[in-house]
Coordinates of N, CA and C and ligand atoms in Angstrom, one line a residue:
X7 N 0.8 -1.2 0.0 CA 0.0 0.0 0.0 C 0.9 1.3 0.0
X8 N 1.8 1.2 0.9 CA 2.7 2.4 1.0 C 3.5 2.7 -0.3
X9 N 4.0 1.6 -0.9 CA 4.8 1.7 -2.1 C 3.9 2.2 -3.2
X10 N 2.6 1.8 -3.3 CA 1.8 2.3 -4.3 C 1.6 3.8 -4.2
X11 N 1.4 4.2 -2.9 CA 1.2 5.6 -2.7 C 2.4 6.4 -3.1
X12 N 3.6 6.0 -2.8 CA 4.8 6.7 -3.2 C 5.0 6.7 -4.7
X13 N 4.6 5.6 -5.3 CA 4.7 5.6 -6.8 C 3.8 6.6 -7.4
X14 N 2.6 6.7 -6.8 CA 1.6 7.7 -7.3 C 2.2 9.1 -7.1
X15 N 2.8 9.4 -6.0 CA 3.3 10.7 -5.7 C 4.4 11.0 -6.7
X16 N 5.2 10.0 -7.1 CA 6.3 10.3 -8.1 C 5.7 10.6 -9.4
X17 N 4.6 9.9 -9.8 CA 4.0 10.2 -11.1 C 3.4 11.6 -11.1
X18 N 2.8 11.9 -10.0 CA 2.2 13.3 -9.9 C 3.3 14.4 -10.0
X19 N 4.4 14.1 -9.3 CA 5.5 15.1 -9.3 C 6.0 15.3 -10.8
X20 N 6.2 14.1 -11.4 CA 6.7 14.1 -12.8 C 5.8 14.9 -13.7
X21 N 4.4 14.6 -13.6 CA 3.5 15.3 -14.4 C 3.5 16.8 -14.2
X22 N 3.5 17.2 -12.9 CA 3.4 18.7 -12.7 C 4.7 19.3 -13.1
X23 N 5.9 18.6 -13.0 CA 7.1 19.2 -13.4 C 7.2 19.4 -15.0
X24 N 6.6 18.4 -15.7 CA 6.7 18.6 -17.2 C 5.7 19.7 -17.6
X25 N 4.6 19.8 -16.9 CA 3.7 20.9 -17.2 C 4.4 22.3 -17.1
X26 N 5.1 22.4 -15.9 CA 5.8 23.7 -15.6 C 6.8 24.0 -16.7
X27 N 7.7 23.0 -17.1 CA 8.7 23.3 -18.0 C 8.1 23.6 -19.4
X28 N 7.0 22.9 -19.8 CA 6.5 23.2 -21.1 C 5.9 24.6 -21.2
X29 N 5.2 25.1 -20.1 CA 4.7 26.4 -20.1 C 5.8 27.5 -20.1
X30 N 6.9 27.2 -19.4 CA 8.0 28.1 -19.5 C 8.6 28.1 -20.9
X31 N 8.7 27.0 -21.5 CA 9.3 26.9 -22.8 C 8.4 27.7 -23.8
X32 N 7.1 27.6 -23.6 CA 6.2 28.3 -24.6 C 6.4 29.8 -24.5
X33 N 6.5 30.3 -23.2 CA 6.6 31.8 -23.1 C 7.9 32.3 -23.7
X34 N 9.0 31.5 -23.5 CA 10.3 32.0 -24.0 C 10.4 31.8 -25.5
X35 N 9.7 30.8 -26.0 CA 9.7 30.6 -27.5 C 9.0 31.8 -28.2
X36 N 8.0 32.3 -27.6 CA 7.3 33.4 -28.2 C 8.1 34.7 -28.1
X37 N 9.0 34.8 -27.1 CA 9.9 35.9 -27.0 C 9.1 37.1 -26.4
X38 N 9.8 38.2 -26.4 CA 9.2 39.4 -25.8 C 9.8 40.7 -26.4
X39 N 9.3 41.8 -26.0 CA 9.9 43.1 -26.3 C 10.4 43.6 -25.0
X40 N 11.6 43.9 -24.8 CA 12.1 44.5 -23.6 C 12.5 45.9 -23.8
X41 N 12.0 46.8 -23.0 CA 12.3 48.2 -23.1 C 13.2 48.6 -21.9
X42 N 14.4 49.1 -22.2 CA 15.3 49.4 -21.1 C 15.6 50.9 -21.1
X43 N 15.5 51.4 -19.9 CA 15.9 52.8 -19.7 C 17.2 52.9 -18.9
X44 N 18.2 53.4 -19.6 CA 19.5 53.6 -18.9 C 19.7 55.1 -18.6
X45 N 19.7 55.4 -17.3 CA 19.9 56.8 -16.9 C 21.4 57.1 -16.9
X46 N 21.8 57.9 -17.9 CA 23.2 58.1 -18.2 C 23.9 59.1 -17.3
X47 N 23.2 60.2 -17.0 CA 23.7 61.2 -16.1 C 22.6 62.0 -15.5
X48 N 22.9 62.6 -14.3 CA 22.0 63.5 -13.7 C 22.2 64.9 -14.2
X49 N 21.1 65.7 -14.2 CA 21.2 67.1 -14.6 C 20.7 67.9 -13.5
X50 N 20.7 69.3 -13.5 CA 20.3 70.1 -12.4 C 18.9 69.8 -12.0
X51 N 18.0 69.4 -12.9 CA 16.6 69.1 -12.5 C 16.1 67.7 -12.9
X52 N 17.0 66.8 -13.2 CA 16.5 65.5 -13.6 C 17.6 64.6 -14.1
X53 N 17.4 64.1 -15.3 CA 18.4 63.1 -15.8 C 18.3 63.0 -17.4
X54 N 19.3 62.4 -17.9 CA 19.3 62.1 -19.4 C 19.3 60.6 -19.4
X55 N 18.3 60.0 -20.2 CA 18.2 58.6 -20.3 C 18.3 58.2 -21.8
X56 N 18.8 57.0 -22.0 CA 18.8 56.3 -23.3 C 17.8 55.2 -23.2
X57 N 16.7 55.2 -24.0 CA 15.7 54.2 -23.9 C 15.9 53.2 -25.2
X58 N 16.0 51.9 -24.9 CA 16.2 51.0 -26.0 C 15.2 49.9 -26.0
X59 N 14.6 49.7 -27.1 CA 13.6 48.6 -27.2 C 14.3 47.4 -28.0
X60 N 14.2 46.2 -27.4 CA 14.8 45.0 -28.0 C 13.7 44.1 -28.5
X61 N 13.8 43.7 -29.7 CA 12.7 42.8 -30.2 C 13.3 41.4 -30.0
X62 N 12.9 40.7 -28.9 CA 13.4 39.3 -28.6 C 12.4 38.3 -29.2
X63 N 11.5 38.7 -30.1 CA 10.6 37.7 -30.7 C 11.3 37.1 -31.9
X64 N 11.3 35.8 -32.0 CA 12.1 35.2 -33.0 C 11.5 35.3 -34.4
X65 N 10.1 35.4 -34.5 CA 9.5 35.4 -35.7 C 8.8 36.8 -36.1
X66 N 8.4 37.5 -35.1 CA 7.5 38.7 -35.3 C 8.3 40.0 -35.5
X67 N 8.1 40.6 -36.6 CA 8.6 41.9 -36.9 C 7.6 43.0 -36.4
X68 N 8.1 44.1 -35.8 CA 7.2 45.1 -35.4 C 7.2 46.2 -36.5
X69 N 6.0 46.4 -37.0 CA 5.9 47.3 -38.2 C 5.9 48.8 -37.9
X70 N 6.0 49.2 -36.7 CA 6.1 50.6 -36.4 C 5.6 50.9 -35.0
X71 N 6.5 51.0 -34.1 CA 6.1 51.0 -32.7 C 5.7 52.4 -32.2
X72 N 4.9 52.4 -31.2 CA 4.5 53.6 -30.4 C 4.6 53.2 -28.9
X73 N 5.3 54.0 -28.2 CA 5.4 53.7 -26.7 C 4.7 54.8 -25.9
X74 N 4.3 54.5 -24.8 CA 3.7 55.5 -23.9 C 3.9 55.0 -22.4
X75 N 3.8 56.0 -21.5 CA 3.9 55.7 -20.1 C 3.3 56.9 -19.3
X76 N 3.2 56.7 -18.0 CA 2.7 57.8 -17.2 C 3.8 58.2 -16.2
X77 N 4.0 59.5 -16.1 CA 4.9 60.0 -15.1 C 4.2 60.0 -13.8
X78 N 5.0 59.9 -12.7 CA 4.4 59.8 -11.4 C 4.6 61.1 -10.6
X79 N 5.5 62.0 -11.1 CA 5.6 63.4 -10.5 C 5.2 64.4 -11.6
X80 N 5.9 65.5 -11.5 CA 5.6 66.6 -12.5 C 6.6 66.6 -13.6
X81 N 7.1 65.5 -14.0 CA 8.2 65.4 -15.0 C 7.8 66.1 -16.3
X82 N 8.8 66.7 -17.0 CA 8.6 67.1 -18.4 C 9.8 66.6 -19.2
X83 N 9.6 66.5 -20.5 CA 10.7 66.1 -21.4 C 11.2 67.3 -22.0
X84 N 12.5 67.7 -21.6 CA 13.1 68.9 -22.1 C 13.4 68.7 -23.6
X85 N 14.0 67.6 -23.9 CA 14.4 67.4 -25.3 C 14.5 65.9 -25.6
X86 N 14.4 65.6 -26.9 CA 14.5 64.2 -27.3 C 15.3 64.1 -28.6
X87 N 16.1 63.0 -28.7 CA 16.9 62.8 -29.8 C 16.6 61.4 -30.3
X88 N 16.3 61.2 -31.6 CA 16.0 59.9 -32.2 C 14.6 59.4 -32.1
X89 N 13.7 60.2 -31.6 CA 12.3 59.9 -31.5 C 11.6 61.2 -31.1
X90 N 10.3 61.2 -31.1 CA 9.6 62.4 -30.7 C 8.2 62.1 -30.0
X91 N 7.7 63.0 -29.3 CA 6.3 62.8 -28.7 C 5.3 63.3 -29.8
X92 N 4.1 62.7 -29.8 CA 3.2 63.1 -30.8 C 2.5 64.4 -30.4
X93 N 2.5 64.8 -29.1 CA 1.9 66.0 -28.6 C 2.8 66.7 -27.6
X94 N 2.8 68.1 -27.7 CA 3.6 68.8 -26.7 C 2.9 69.0 -25.4
X95 N 1.5 69.1 -25.5 CA 0.8 69.3 -24.3 C 0.9 70.7 -23.8
X96 N 0.4 70.9 -22.5 CA 0.3 72.3 -22.0 C 1.6 72.7 -21.3
X97 N 2.5 73.4 -22.0 CA 3.7 73.9 -21.4 C 3.6 75.4 -21.1
X98 N 2.4 75.9 -20.9 CA 2.2 77.4 -20.8 C 2.9 78.0 -19.6
X99 N 3.2 77.2 -18.5 CA 3.9 77.8 -17.4 C 5.4 77.9 -17.6
X100 N 5.9 77.5 -18.7 CA 7.3 77.7 -19.0 C 7.5 78.9 -19.8
X101 N 8.4 79.8 -19.4 CA 8.5 81.1 -20.1 C 9.7 81.2 -21.0
X102 N 10.8 80.5 -20.6 CA 12.1 80.7 -21.4 C 12.4 79.5 -22.2
X103 N 12.8 78.5 -21.5 CA 13.0 77.2 -22.2 C 11.7 76.5 -22.3
X104 N 11.3 76.1 -23.4 CA 10.0 75.4 -23.6 C 10.3 73.9 -23.8
X105 N 9.7 73.1 -22.9 CA 10.0 71.6 -23.0 C 9.4 71.0 -24.4
X106 N 10.0 69.9 -24.7 CA 9.5 69.1 -25.9 C 8.1 68.6 -25.6
X107 N 7.9 68.2 -24.3 CA 6.6 67.7 -24.0 C 6.3 67.8 -22.5
X108 N 5.0 68.3 -22.2 CA 4.6 68.4 -20.8 C 3.5 67.5 -20.5
X109 N 3.3 66.5 -21.4 CA 2.2 65.5 -21.2 C 2.4 64.6 -20.0
X110 N 1.4 64.3 -19.3 CA 1.5 63.3 -18.2 C 1.7 61.9 -18.7
X111 N 1.1 61.7 -19.9 CA 1.2 60.4 -20.6 C 1.7 60.6 -22.0
X112 N 3.0 60.9 -22.1 CA 3.6 61.2 -23.4 C 3.5 59.9 -24.3
X113 N 3.2 60.2 -25.6 CA 3.2 59.1 -26.6 C 4.4 59.3 -27.5
X114 N 5.2 58.3 -27.6 CA 6.5 58.5 -28.4 C 6.5 57.7 -29.6
X115 N 6.9 58.3 -30.7 CA 7.0 57.6 -32.0 C 8.5 57.8 -32.5
X116 N 8.9 56.9 -33.4 CA 10.2 56.9 -33.9 C 10.3 58.0 -35.0
X117 N 11.5 58.3 -35.4 CA 11.8 59.2 -36.5 C 12.1 58.5 -37.8
X118 N 12.1 59.2 -38.9 CA 12.4 58.5 -40.2 C 13.9 58.3 -40.4
X119 N 14.3 57.4 -41.2 CA 15.7 57.2 -41.5 C 16.4 58.4 -42.0
X120 N 15.7 59.3 -42.7 CA 16.4 60.5 -43.2 C 16.6 61.6 -42.3
X121 N 16.3 61.4 -41.0 CA 16.5 62.5 -39.9 C 17.9 63.1 -40.0
X122 N 17.9 64.4 -39.9 CA 19.3 65.1 -39.8 C 20.2 64.5 -38.7
X123 N 21.5 64.3 -39.0 CA 22.4 63.6 -38.1 C 22.4 64.2 -36.7
X124 N 22.2 65.6 -36.6 CA 22.2 66.2 -35.3 C 21.0 65.8 -34.4
X125 N 20.0 65.1 -35.0 CA 18.9 64.7 -34.3 C 18.8 63.2 -34.1
X126 N 20.0 62.5 -34.4 CA 20.0 61.1 -34.3 C 20.9 60.6 -33.2
X127 N 20.7 59.4 -32.7 CA 21.7 58.7 -31.8 C 21.8 57.3 -32.5
X128 N 22.8 56.6 -32.0 CA 23.0 55.2 -32.5 C 21.8 54.4 -32.4
X129 N 21.5 53.6 -33.4 CA 20.3 52.7 -33.4 C 19.0 53.4 -33.4
X130 N 18.9 54.6 -33.9 CA 17.6 55.3 -33.9 C 17.0 55.3 -35.3
X131 N 15.9 55.9 -35.4 CA 15.3 56.5 -36.6 C 15.1 55.4 -37.7
X132 N 14.3 54.4 -37.3 CA 13.9 53.3 -38.3 C 12.4 53.3 -38.6
X133 N 11.8 54.5 -38.4 CA 10.4 54.6 -38.6 C 9.6 53.6 -37.8
X134 N 10.2 53.2 -36.6 CA 9.5 52.3 -35.7 C 9.6 50.8 -36.1
X135 N 10.2 50.5 -37.2 CA 10.3 49.1 -37.7 C 11.4 48.4 -36.9
X136 N 11.0 47.3 -36.3 CA 11.9 46.6 -35.4 C 11.9 45.1 -35.8
X137 N 12.9 44.7 -36.6 CA 12.9 43.3 -37.0 C 13.3 42.4 -35.9
X138 N 13.0 41.1 -36.0 CA 13.4 40.2 -34.9 C 14.9 40.2 -34.6
X139 N 15.3 40.3 -33.3 CA 16.7 40.3 -32.9 C 17.3 41.7 -33.0
X140 N 16.5 42.7 -33.4 CA 17.1 44.0 -33.5 C 16.7 44.9 -32.4
X141 N 17.3 46.1 -32.3 CA 17.0 47.0 -31.2 C 16.9 48.4 -31.8
X142 N 16.2 49.3 -31.1 CA 16.0 50.7 -31.5 C 16.1 51.6 -30.3
X143 N 16.8 52.7 -30.4 CA 17.0 53.6 -29.2 C 16.6 55.0 -29.5
X144 N 16.3 55.7 -28.4 CA 16.2 57.2 -28.4 C 16.7 57.7 -27.1
X145 N 16.9 59.0 -27.1 CA 17.4 59.6 -25.8 C 16.5 60.8 -25.4
X146 N 16.3 60.9 -24.1 CA 15.5 62.0 -23.7 C 16.1 62.6 -22.4
X147 N 15.9 64.0 -22.3 CA 16.3 64.7 -21.1 C 15.0 65.0 -20.3
X148 N 15.0 64.5 -19.1 CA 13.8 64.7 -18.3 C 14.0 65.7 -17.2
X149 N 13.1 66.6 -17.0 CA 13.2 67.7 -16.0 C 12.1 67.5 -15.0
X150 N 12.1 68.3 -13.9 CA 11.2 68.2 -12.8 C 11.2 66.8 -12.3
X151 N 12.3 66.2 -12.3 CA 12.4 64.8 -11.9 C 13.4 64.7 -10.7
X152 N 13.5 63.5 -10.2 CA 14.5 63.3 -9.1 C 15.9 63.4 -9.8
X153 N 16.8 63.8 -9.0 CA 18.2 64.0 -9.5 C 19.2 63.1 -8.8
X154 N 18.7 62.0 -8.2 CA 19.5 60.9 -7.7 C 18.8 59.6 -7.7
X155 N 19.5 58.5 -7.5 CA 18.9 57.2 -7.6 C 17.9 57.0 -6.5
X156 N 17.9 57.9 -5.4 CA 16.9 57.8 -4.4 C 15.6 58.5 -4.8
X157 N 15.7 59.6 -5.6 CA 14.6 60.4 -5.8 C 14.0 60.3 -7.2
X158 N 14.7 59.7 -8.2 CA 14.2 59.6 -9.5 C 13.0 58.5 -9.5
X159 N 11.9 58.8 -10.1 CA 10.8 57.9 -10.1 C 10.6 57.3 -11.5
X160 N 10.4 55.9 -11.4 CA 10.3 55.2 -12.7 C 8.9 55.6 -13.3
X161 N 8.9 55.7 -14.7 CA 7.6 55.8 -15.3 C 6.7 54.5 -15.1
X162 N 5.4 54.7 -15.1 CA 4.6 53.5 -14.8 C 3.6 53.3 -16.0
X163 N 2.8 52.3 -16.0 CA 1.7 52.0 -16.9 C 2.3 52.1 -18.4
X164 N 3.3 51.4 -18.6 CA 4.0 51.4 -19.9 C 3.2 50.7 -20.9
X165 N 3.1 51.3 -22.1 CA 2.4 50.6 -23.2 C 3.3 50.5 -24.4
X166 N 3.2 49.5 -25.2 CA 4.0 49.3 -26.4 C 3.0 48.8 -27.5
X167 N 2.8 49.5 -28.6 CA 1.8 49.0 -29.6 C 2.4 49.2 -31.0
X168 N 1.8 48.5 -31.9 CA 2.2 48.6 -33.3 C 0.9 48.4 -34.1
X169 N 0.9 48.8 -35.4 CA -0.3 48.6 -36.2 C -0.6 47.1 -36.2
X170 N -1.8 46.7 -35.9 CA -2.3 45.4 -35.9 C -1.7 44.4 -34.9
X171 N -0.9 45.0 -33.9 CA -0.3 44.2 -32.9 C -0.6 44.8 -31.5
X172 N -1.1 43.9 -30.6 CA -1.3 44.4 -29.2 C -0.4 43.7 -28.3
X173 N 0.3 44.4 -27.4 CA 1.2 43.9 -26.4 C 0.7 44.2 -25.0
X174 N 1.1 43.4 -24.1 CA 0.8 43.6 -22.7 C 2.1 43.8 -22.0
X175 N 2.3 45.0 -21.3 CA 3.6 45.2 -20.7 C 3.5 45.0 -19.2
X176 N 4.5 44.5 -18.6 CA 4.6 44.3 -17.2 C 5.0 45.5 -16.5
X177 N 5.2 45.5 -15.2 CA 5.6 46.7 -14.4 C 7.0 47.1 -14.7
X178 N 7.3 48.4 -14.5 CA 8.7 48.9 -14.7 C 9.5 48.3 -13.5
X179 N 10.7 47.8 -13.8 CA 11.5 47.2 -12.7 C 12.9 47.9 -12.7
X180 N 13.3 48.2 -11.4 CA 14.6 48.8 -11.2 C 15.6 47.6 -11.2
X181 N 16.5 47.5 -12.2 CA 17.4 46.4 -12.3 C 18.8 46.8 -12.2
X182 N 19.7 45.8 -12.2 CA 21.1 46.1 -12.1 C 21.6 47.0 -13.2
X183 N 22.3 48.1 -12.9 CA 22.6 49.1 -13.9 C 23.5 48.5 -15.0
X184 N 23.2 48.9 -16.3 CA 23.9 48.4 -17.4 C 25.4 48.8 -17.3
X185 N 26.2 47.9 -17.8 CA 27.7 48.3 -17.9 C 27.9 48.5 -19.4
X186 N 28.7 49.5 -19.7 CA 29.1 49.8 -21.1 C 30.6 49.7 -21.2
X187 N 31.0 49.2 -22.3 CA 32.5 49.2 -22.6 C 32.8 50.2 -23.6
X188 N 33.9 51.0 -23.4 CA 34.3 52.1 -24.3 C 34.7 51.4 -25.6
X189 N 34.8 52.3 -26.7 CA 35.1 51.8 -28.0 C 36.5 51.1 -28.0
X190 N 37.4 51.7 -27.3 CA 38.8 51.0 -27.3 C 38.8 49.8 -26.3
X191 N 37.7 49.5 -25.7 CA 37.6 48.3 -24.9 C 38.5 48.4 -23.6
X192 N 38.9 49.6 -23.2 CA 39.8 49.7 -22.1 C 39.2 50.2 -20.8
X193 N 37.9 50.5 -20.9 CA 37.2 51.1 -19.8 C 35.8 50.7 -19.7
X194 N 35.3 50.4 -18.5 CA 33.9 50.1 -18.3 C 33.2 51.3 -17.6
X195 N 32.0 51.6 -18.1 CA 31.3 52.6 -17.4 C 29.9 52.0 -17.0
X196 N 29.2 52.7 -16.2 CA 27.9 52.1 -15.7 C 26.8 53.1 -15.8
X197 N 25.6 52.7 -16.1 CA 24.5 53.6 -16.0 C 24.3 54.0 -14.6
X198 N 23.7 55.1 -14.3 CA 23.4 55.6 -12.9 C 22.3 54.7 -12.4
X199 N 21.3 54.4 -13.2 CA 20.2 53.5 -12.9 C 19.7 52.8 -14.1
X200 N 19.1 51.7 -14.1 CA 18.5 51.0 -15.2 C 17.1 50.5 -14.8
X201 N 16.2 50.7 -15.7 CA 14.8 50.3 -15.5 C 14.4 49.4 -16.7
X202 N 13.8 48.3 -16.5 CA 13.4 47.4 -17.5 C 11.9 47.2 -17.5
X203 N 11.3 47.1 -18.7 CA 9.9 46.8 -18.9 C 9.8 45.7 -19.9
X204 N 9.1 44.6 -19.6 CA 9.0 43.5 -20.6 C 7.5 43.5 -21.1
X205 N 7.4 43.5 -22.4 CA 6.1 43.4 -23.0 C 5.9 42.1 -23.8
X206 N 4.8 41.5 -23.8 CA 4.6 40.2 -24.6 C 3.4 40.5 -25.5
X207 N 3.6 39.8 -26.7 CA 2.5 39.9 -27.7 C 1.3 39.3 -27.1
X208 N 0.1 40.0 -27.3 CA -1.1 39.6 -26.8 C -2.0 39.0 -27.9
X209 N -2.2 39.9 -28.9 CA -3.0 39.4 -30.1 C -2.9 40.4 -31.2
X210 N -3.3 39.8 -32.4 CA -3.3 40.7 -33.6 C -4.7 41.4 -33.6
X211 N -4.7 42.7 -34.0 CA -5.9 43.4 -33.9 C -6.4 43.8 -35.3
Ligands
NAG4 C1 12.7 38.3 -22.7 O1 13.4 37.6 -23.7 C2 14.8 37.5 -23.4 C3 15.5 36.9 -24.7 O2 14.9 35.7 -25.0 C4 15.0 36.7 -22.2 O3 16.4 36.6 -21.9 C5 14.3 37.4 -21.0 O4 14.4 36.6 -19.9 C6 12.9 37.6 -21.4 N1 12.3 38.4 -20.3 C7 11.2 38.0 -19.6 C8 10.8 38.9 -18.5 O5 10.6 37.0 -19.9
NAG5 C1 -1.3 52.1 -13.6 O1 -0.7 51.0 -12.9 C2 -1.2 50.9 -11.6 C3 -0.3 49.8 -11.0 O2 0.6 49.3 -11.8 C4 -2.6 50.6 -11.6 O3 -3.1 50.5 -10.3 C5 -3.4 51.7 -12.3 O4 -4.7 51.3 -12.4 C6 -2.8 52.0 -13.7 N1 -3.5 53.1 -14.2 C7 -3.9 53.2 -15.5 C8 -4.5 54.5 -15.9 O5 -3.8 52.2 -16.2
NAG6 C1 17.2 44.4 -18.7 O1 17.1 44.4 -20.1 C2 18.3 44.2 -20.7 C3 18.1 44.2 -22.2 O2 17.2 43.2 -22.6 C4 19.0 42.9 -20.3 O3 20.3 42.8 -20.9 C5 19.1 42.8 -18.8 O4 19.6 41.6 -18.5 C6 17.8 43.1 -18.2 N1 17.9 43.0 -16.7 C7 17.2 42.2 -16.0 C8 17.5 42.2 -14.5 O5 16.3 41.5 -16.5

C-alpha cells in the first residue's frame, strides 16, 4: 500500500514538473519586447536617459512601434533625440526654455531614417520598424524629476503598440545598472540606474 502511494506521488510530481517546463518553454519561445531605460547622467533638475527597445521575438517583426507611459511626479521632457512625442501638451507655465513635452502620458514615435544627423543617436530612426533580434534607441532629457537614484521615479503604466499588434507590458523594474564598454575596450562605465519593462505579444488586432 505504502509503495503504491509513493509511486503515485512520483507520477504526480513528474506530471506537474513537465507541465511547468512546457509552459516556461512556450513563453520563452514566443519571446518578448524588452524596453530598457539607462539613466546616463543626472542634470540640475532630472536626468538624461537612453531608452532601447529590443525585439526578442524570433518570428515577429514590429511594423512601427508607439510607446507610452505615465509620469508619477511633474516630469517634463526637455528634449528628445532619435524619437519624438506626438503632442507637446500644456507647457504654458514655462517662459524661457519650452519643453519638448509636458504631457502626463507622453506618446513616443520613432523618427524617419532620413532624420538630420544632429537629431540622431546610435540605433535610432527606423520609422518604428523593429525586425526580430534588432533594437532601437532614443534619448530624452527629463526635467522636474528626481536628481539621484533615491529620488528619480520610474515611469509606470507602460504601453507598447504597433499597427495590428497588441502587447501587454509588465511593471517597470529597477534592475542592475547596465555596464558599457568604451570603443577602445579599455574602460567600463555604468548607467546611474537602469529600468526594464517587458512586453509580450497579446493578439493581432
Ligand atoms: C525576454 O526575452 C529574453 C530573450 O529571450 C530573455 O532573456 C528574457 O528573460 C525575457 N524576459 C522576460 C521577463 O521573460
Ligand atoms: C497604472 O498602474 C497601476 C499599478 O501598476 C494601476 O493600479 C493603475 O490602475 C494603472 N493606471 C492606469 C490608468 O492604467
Ligand atoms: C534588462 O534588459 C536588458 C536588455 O534586454 C537585459 O540585458 C538585462 O539583463 C535586463 N535586466 C534584468 C535584470 O532583467
